Short mmCIF file of C-alpha atoms in Angstrom, two decimals:
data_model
loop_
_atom_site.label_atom_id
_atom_site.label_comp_id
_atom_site.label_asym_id
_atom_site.label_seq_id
_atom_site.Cartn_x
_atom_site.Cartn_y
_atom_site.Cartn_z
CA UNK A 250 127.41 13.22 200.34
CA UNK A 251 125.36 16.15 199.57
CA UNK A 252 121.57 14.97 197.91
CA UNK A 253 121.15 16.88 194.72
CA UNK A 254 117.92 19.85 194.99
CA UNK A 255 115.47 18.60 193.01
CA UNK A 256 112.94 21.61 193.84
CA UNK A 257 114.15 23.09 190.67
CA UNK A 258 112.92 20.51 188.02
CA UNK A 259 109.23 20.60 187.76
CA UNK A 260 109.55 17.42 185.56
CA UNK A 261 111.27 14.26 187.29
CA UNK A 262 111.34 10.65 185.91
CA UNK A 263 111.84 7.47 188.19
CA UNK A 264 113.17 4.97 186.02
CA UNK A 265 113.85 0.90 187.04
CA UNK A 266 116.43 -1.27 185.79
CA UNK A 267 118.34 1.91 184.81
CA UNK A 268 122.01 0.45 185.00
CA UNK A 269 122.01 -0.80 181.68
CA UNK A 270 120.47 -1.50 178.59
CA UNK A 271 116.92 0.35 177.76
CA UNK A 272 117.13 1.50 181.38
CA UNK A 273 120.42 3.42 181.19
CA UNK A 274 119.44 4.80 178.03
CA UNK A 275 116.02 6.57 179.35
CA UNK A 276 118.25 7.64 182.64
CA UNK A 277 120.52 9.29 180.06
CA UNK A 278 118.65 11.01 177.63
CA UNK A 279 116.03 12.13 180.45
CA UNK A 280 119.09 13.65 181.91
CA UNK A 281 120.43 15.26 178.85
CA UNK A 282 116.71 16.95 179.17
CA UNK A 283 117.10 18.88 182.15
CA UNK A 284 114.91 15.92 184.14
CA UNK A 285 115.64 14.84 187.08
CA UNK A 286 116.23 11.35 187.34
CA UNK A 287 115.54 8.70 190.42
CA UNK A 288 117.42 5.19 188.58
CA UNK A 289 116.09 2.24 191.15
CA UNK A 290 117.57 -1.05 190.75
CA UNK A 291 119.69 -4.39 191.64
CA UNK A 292 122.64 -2.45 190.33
CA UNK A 293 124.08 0.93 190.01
CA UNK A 294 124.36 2.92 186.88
CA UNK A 295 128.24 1.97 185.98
CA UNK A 296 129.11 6.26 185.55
CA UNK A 297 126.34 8.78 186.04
CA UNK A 298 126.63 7.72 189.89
CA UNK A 299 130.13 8.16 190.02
CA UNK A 300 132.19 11.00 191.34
CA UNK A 301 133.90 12.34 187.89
CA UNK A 302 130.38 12.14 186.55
CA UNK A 303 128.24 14.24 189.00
CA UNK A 304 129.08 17.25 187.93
CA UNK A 305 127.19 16.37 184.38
CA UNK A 306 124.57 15.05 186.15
CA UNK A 307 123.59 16.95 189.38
CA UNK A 308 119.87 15.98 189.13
CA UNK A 309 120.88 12.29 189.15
CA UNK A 310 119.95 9.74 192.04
CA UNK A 311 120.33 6.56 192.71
CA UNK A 312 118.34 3.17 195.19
CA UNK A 313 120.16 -0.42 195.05
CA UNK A 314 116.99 -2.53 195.37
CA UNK A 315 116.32 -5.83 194.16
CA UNK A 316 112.42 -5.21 192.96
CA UNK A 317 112.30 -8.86 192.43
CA UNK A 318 112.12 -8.98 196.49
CA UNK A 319 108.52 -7.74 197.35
CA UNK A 320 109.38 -7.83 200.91
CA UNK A 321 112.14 -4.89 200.10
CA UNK A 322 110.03 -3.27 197.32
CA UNK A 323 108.06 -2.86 200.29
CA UNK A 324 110.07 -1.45 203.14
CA UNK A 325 111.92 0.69 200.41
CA UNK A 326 108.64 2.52 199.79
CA UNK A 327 107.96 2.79 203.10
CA UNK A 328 111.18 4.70 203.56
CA UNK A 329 110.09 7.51 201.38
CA UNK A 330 112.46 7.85 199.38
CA UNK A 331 110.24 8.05 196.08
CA UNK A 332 107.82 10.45 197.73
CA UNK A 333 110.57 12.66 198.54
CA UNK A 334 112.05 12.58 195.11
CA UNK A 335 108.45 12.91 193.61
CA UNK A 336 106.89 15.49 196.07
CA UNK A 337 106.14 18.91 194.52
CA UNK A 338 107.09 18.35 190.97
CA UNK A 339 104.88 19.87 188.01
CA UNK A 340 104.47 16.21 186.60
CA UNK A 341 106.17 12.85 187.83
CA UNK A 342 106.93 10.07 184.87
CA UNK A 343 107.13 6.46 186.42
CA UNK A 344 109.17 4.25 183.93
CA UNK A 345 108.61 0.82 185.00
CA UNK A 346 111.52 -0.61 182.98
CA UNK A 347 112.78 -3.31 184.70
CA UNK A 348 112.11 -6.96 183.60
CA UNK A 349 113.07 -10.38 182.68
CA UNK A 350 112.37 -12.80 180.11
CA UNK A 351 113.56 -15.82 182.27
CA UNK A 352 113.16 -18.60 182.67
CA UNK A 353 112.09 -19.67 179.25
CA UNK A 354 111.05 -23.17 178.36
CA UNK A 355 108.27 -25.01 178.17
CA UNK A 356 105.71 -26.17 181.20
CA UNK A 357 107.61 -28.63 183.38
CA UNK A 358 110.87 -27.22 182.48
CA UNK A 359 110.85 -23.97 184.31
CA UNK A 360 112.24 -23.36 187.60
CA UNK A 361 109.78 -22.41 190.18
CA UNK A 362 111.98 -19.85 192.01
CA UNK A 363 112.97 -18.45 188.50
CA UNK A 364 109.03 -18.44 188.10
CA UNK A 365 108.43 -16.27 191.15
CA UNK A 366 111.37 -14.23 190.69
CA UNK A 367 109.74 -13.12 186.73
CA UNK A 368 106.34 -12.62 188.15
CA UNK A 369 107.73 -10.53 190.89
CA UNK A 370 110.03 -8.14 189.02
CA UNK A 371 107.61 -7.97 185.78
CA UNK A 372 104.40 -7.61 187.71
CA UNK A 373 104.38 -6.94 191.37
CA UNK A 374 107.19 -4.71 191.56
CA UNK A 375 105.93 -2.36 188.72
CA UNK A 376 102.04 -2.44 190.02
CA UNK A 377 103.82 -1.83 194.03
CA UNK A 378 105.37 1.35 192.83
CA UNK A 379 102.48 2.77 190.31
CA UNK A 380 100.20 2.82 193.36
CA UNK A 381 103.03 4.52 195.32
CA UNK A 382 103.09 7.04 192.85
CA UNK A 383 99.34 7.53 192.75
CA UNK A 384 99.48 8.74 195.76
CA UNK A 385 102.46 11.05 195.23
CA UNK A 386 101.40 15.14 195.17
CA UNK A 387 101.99 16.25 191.95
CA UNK A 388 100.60 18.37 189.25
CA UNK A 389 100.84 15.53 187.12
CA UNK A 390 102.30 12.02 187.30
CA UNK A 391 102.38 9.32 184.16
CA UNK A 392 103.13 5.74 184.71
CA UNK A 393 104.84 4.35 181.41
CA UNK A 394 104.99 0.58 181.93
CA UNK A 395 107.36 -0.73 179.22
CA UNK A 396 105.69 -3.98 177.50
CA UNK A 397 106.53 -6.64 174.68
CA UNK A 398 105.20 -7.81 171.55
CA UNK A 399 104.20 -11.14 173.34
CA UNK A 400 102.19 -9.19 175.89
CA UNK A 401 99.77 -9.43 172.56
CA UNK A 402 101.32 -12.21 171.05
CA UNK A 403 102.46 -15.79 172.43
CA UNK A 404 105.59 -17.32 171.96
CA UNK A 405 106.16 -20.89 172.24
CA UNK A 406 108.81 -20.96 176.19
CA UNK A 407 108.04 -17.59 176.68
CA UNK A 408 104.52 -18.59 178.67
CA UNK A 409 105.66 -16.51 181.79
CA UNK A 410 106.68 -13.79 180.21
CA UNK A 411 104.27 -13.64 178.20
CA UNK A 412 101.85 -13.71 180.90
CA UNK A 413 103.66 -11.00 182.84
CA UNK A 414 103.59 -8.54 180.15
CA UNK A 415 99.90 -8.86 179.58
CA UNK A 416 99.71 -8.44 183.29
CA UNK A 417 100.79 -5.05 182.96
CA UNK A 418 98.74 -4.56 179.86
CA UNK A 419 95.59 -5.04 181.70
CA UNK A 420 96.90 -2.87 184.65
CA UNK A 421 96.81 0.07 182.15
CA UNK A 422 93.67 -0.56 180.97
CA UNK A 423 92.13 -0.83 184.86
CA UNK A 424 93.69 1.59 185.75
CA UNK A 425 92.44 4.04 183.01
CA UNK A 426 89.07 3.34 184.33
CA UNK A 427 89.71 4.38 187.69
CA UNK A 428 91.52 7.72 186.18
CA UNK A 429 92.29 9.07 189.10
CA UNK A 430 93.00 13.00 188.70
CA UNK A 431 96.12 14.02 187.40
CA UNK A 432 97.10 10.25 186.64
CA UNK A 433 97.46 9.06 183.09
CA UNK A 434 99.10 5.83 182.28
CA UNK A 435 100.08 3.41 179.01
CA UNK A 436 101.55 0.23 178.56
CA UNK A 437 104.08 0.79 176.05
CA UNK A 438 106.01 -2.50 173.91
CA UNK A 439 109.38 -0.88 172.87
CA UNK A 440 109.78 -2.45 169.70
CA UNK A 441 113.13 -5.25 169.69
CA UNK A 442 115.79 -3.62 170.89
CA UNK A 443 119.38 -4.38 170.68
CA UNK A 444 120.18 -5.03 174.63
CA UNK A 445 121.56 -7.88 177.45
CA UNK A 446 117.73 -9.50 177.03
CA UNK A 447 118.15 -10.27 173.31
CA UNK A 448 121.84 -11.89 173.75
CA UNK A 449 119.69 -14.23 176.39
CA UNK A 450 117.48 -14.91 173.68
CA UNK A 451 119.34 -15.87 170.96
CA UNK A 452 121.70 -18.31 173.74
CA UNK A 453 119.12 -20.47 174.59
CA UNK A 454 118.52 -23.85 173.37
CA UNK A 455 116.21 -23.84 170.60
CA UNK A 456 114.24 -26.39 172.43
CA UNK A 457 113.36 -24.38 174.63
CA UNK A 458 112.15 -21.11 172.28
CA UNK A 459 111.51 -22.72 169.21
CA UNK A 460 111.37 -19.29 167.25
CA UNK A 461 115.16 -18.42 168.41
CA UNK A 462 115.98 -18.25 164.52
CA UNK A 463 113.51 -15.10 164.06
CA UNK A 464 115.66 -13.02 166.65
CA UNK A 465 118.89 -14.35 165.36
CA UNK A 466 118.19 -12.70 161.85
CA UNK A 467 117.01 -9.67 163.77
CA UNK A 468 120.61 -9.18 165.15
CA UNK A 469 122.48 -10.83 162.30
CA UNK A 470 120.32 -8.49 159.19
CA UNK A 471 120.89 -4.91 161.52
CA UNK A 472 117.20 -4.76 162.57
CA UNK A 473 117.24 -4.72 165.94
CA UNK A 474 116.40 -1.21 167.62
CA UNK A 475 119.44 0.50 169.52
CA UNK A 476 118.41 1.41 173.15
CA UNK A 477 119.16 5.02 172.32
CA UNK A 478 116.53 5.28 169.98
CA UNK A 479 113.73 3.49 171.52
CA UNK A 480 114.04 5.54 174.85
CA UNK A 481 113.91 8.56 172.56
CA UNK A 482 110.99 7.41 171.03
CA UNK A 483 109.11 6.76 174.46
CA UNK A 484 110.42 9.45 176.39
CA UNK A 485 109.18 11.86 173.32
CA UNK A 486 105.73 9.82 173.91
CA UNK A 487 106.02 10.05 177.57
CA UNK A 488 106.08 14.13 177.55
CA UNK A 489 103.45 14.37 174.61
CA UNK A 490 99.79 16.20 175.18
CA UNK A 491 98.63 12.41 173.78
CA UNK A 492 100.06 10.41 176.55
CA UNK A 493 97.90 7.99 178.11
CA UNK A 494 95.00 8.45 175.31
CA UNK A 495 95.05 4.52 174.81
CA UNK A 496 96.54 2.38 177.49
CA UNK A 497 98.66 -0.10 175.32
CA UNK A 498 100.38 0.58 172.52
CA UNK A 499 103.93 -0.08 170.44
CA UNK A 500 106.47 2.62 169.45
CA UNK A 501 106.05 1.44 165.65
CA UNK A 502 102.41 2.43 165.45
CA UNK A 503 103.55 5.75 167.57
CA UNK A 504 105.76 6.23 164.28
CA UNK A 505 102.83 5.85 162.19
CA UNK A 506 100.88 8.35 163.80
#
């Protein structure tokens, strides 16, 4: 199969977790922009990779990787693949999408693998390929980690989760001190948005995530964001001249700007 040419898009966006949900909504739209488009991730997008599709998307590319295995996160990058896809470009954007809110319950009720798994995919895997892109040449290259409310906030059987998101956080923040040239980064929390994460949510047993009721009324009263509209709102953020000015920040108070 012939590799698309992406010498002719001075802007190209990895995204992770891009099969579905937020994920496939940023590979979309990005795509609908002329960007290029590197989707890495357990699964493949369900139509942009396929035959009938390539044709409306010829700057579209696709890994399989499970980035919840840091020993393949690892040999993947030393493959080169996201050098290659990155190399050359006017300005690189890193959308470090993929995540998982399992295993949620309380202390002594959470599964140790299910533990290591979360802290992998939300934390390693994100921080493995931002200093992969670092050292990427490129114009320009912006890491957009994509955060959560309870990254600021904790939720009663959300403590790794929690904890993963502020991980990332406080990546942004360090890593806005080292500002290394041509880097800018932010942590961004998307706002509640209407994906696969939130049906998890609002199936498990309230003894496990007391507050289950509050995302419930989210879904049942229409306020849940649709995944269209937050990756609009962070890919418009992502391209802005005020990227990166504060390393964490939410979509709502972008609005308010």
């Amino acid at each position: 199969m012939t590799q698309p040419d992406f010498s002719l898009s001075p802007v190209r966006a990895i995204v992770t977790g891009h099969s579905r949900g937020l994920g496939a909504a940023l590979a979309e739209l990005l795509l609908e922009r002329q960007i290029a488009v590197l989707g890495v991730g357990r699964s493949l997008h369900p139509s942009l990779g396929q035959s009938e599709r390539a044709a409306s998307a010829p700057q579209f590319v696709e890994a399989s990787l499970d980035l919840a295995d840091p020993a393949a996160v690892e040999q993947w990058l030393a493959s080169g693949t996201l050098q290659r896809f990155a190399q050359g470009a006017q300005c690189v954007l890193l959308f470090n999408n993929a995540g998982t809110v399992d295993p949620i319950a309380p202390p002594g009720a959470q599964d140790a693998g299910a533990i290591a798994r979360a802290v992998t995919l939300n934390v390693a895997a994100p921080l493995m390929l931002a200093n992969a892109l670092t050292s990427v040449q490129a114009h320009e290259r912006r890491i957009i980690h994509i955060s959560s409310g309870a990254a600021r906030n904790a939720y009663a059987g959300w403590s790794v989760y929690c904890a993963t998101k502020a991980a990332l956080d406080h990546h942004a923040r360090a890593v806005a001190l080292d500002a290394p040239a041509g880097l800018r980064i932010s942590s961004i929390a998307p706002g509640v948005v209407d994906t696969g994460m939130q049906a998890t949510i609002r199936a498990t047993n309230v003894d496990h995530f007391p507050t289950r009721g509050r995302f419930e009324e989210l879904k049942q009263t229409g306020k849940l964001a649709t995944p269209e509209d937050a990756a609009r709102q962070l890919i418009d953020y992502a391209l802005s001249d005020g990227f990166g000015a504060l390393p964490t920040t939410d979509v709502r108070e972008l609005a308010q700007s």
